[in-house]
Short mmCIF file of C-alpha atoms in Angstrom, two decimals:
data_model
loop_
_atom_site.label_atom_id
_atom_site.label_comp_id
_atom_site.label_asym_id
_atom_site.label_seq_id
_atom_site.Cartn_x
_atom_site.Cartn_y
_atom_site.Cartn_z
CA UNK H 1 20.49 20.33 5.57
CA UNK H 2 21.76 16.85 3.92
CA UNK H 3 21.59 14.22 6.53
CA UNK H 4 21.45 11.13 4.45
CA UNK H 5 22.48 10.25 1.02
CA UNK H 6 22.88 7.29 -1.49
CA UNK H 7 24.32 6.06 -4.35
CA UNK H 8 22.53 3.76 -6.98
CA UNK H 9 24.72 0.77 -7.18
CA UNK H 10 23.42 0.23 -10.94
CA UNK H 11 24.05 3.84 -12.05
CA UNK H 12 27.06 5.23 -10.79
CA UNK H 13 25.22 8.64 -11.65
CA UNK H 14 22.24 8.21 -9.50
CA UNK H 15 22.42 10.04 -6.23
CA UNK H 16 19.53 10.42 -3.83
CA UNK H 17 19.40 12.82 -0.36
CA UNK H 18 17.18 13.22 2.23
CA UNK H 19 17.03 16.11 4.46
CA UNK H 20 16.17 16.84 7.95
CA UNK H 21 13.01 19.19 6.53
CA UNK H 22 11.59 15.59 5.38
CA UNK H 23 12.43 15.79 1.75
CA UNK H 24 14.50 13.07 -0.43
CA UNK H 25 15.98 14.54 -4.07
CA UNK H 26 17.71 12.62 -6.66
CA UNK H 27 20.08 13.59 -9.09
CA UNK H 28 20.26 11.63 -12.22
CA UNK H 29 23.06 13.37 -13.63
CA UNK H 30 25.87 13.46 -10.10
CA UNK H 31 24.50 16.21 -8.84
CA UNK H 32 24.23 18.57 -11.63
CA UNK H 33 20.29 18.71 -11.67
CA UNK H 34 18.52 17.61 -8.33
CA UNK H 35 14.07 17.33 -8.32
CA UNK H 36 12.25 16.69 -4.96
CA UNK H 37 11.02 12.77 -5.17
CA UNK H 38 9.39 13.11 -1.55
CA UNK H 39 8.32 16.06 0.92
CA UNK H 40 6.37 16.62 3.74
CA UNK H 41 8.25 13.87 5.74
CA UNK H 42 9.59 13.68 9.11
CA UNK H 43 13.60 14.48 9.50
CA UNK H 44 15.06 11.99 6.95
CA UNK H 45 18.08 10.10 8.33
CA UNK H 46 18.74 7.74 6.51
CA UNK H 47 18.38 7.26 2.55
CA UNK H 48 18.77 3.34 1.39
CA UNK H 49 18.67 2.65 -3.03
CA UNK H 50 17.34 -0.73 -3.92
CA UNK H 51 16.55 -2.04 -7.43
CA UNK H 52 12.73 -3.64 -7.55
CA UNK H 53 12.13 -6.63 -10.02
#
């Protein structure tokens, strides 16, 4: 179901999904441990990270 995916640039262990059922996980840990960030979206195609001042 994984149609997008990115890595945090500032942690190499950050990893985020999205899925074409609409949801987006992240995995703090590479993928060890995932939890649902997002749901109820449209098909996710595309999943950018970006660091916020």
């Amino acid at each position: 179901l994984r149609s997008a995916m990115a890595v945090d640039a500032l942690d190499s262990c950050g990893v985020y999904f999205g899925t074409t059922g609409g949801q987006v996980y992240v995995s703090p840990d590479s993928g060890d441990h995932w939890t649902a960030i997002v749901q109820h979206l449209p098909p996710v195609l595309s999943v950018e990270v970006q660091t916020l001042p």
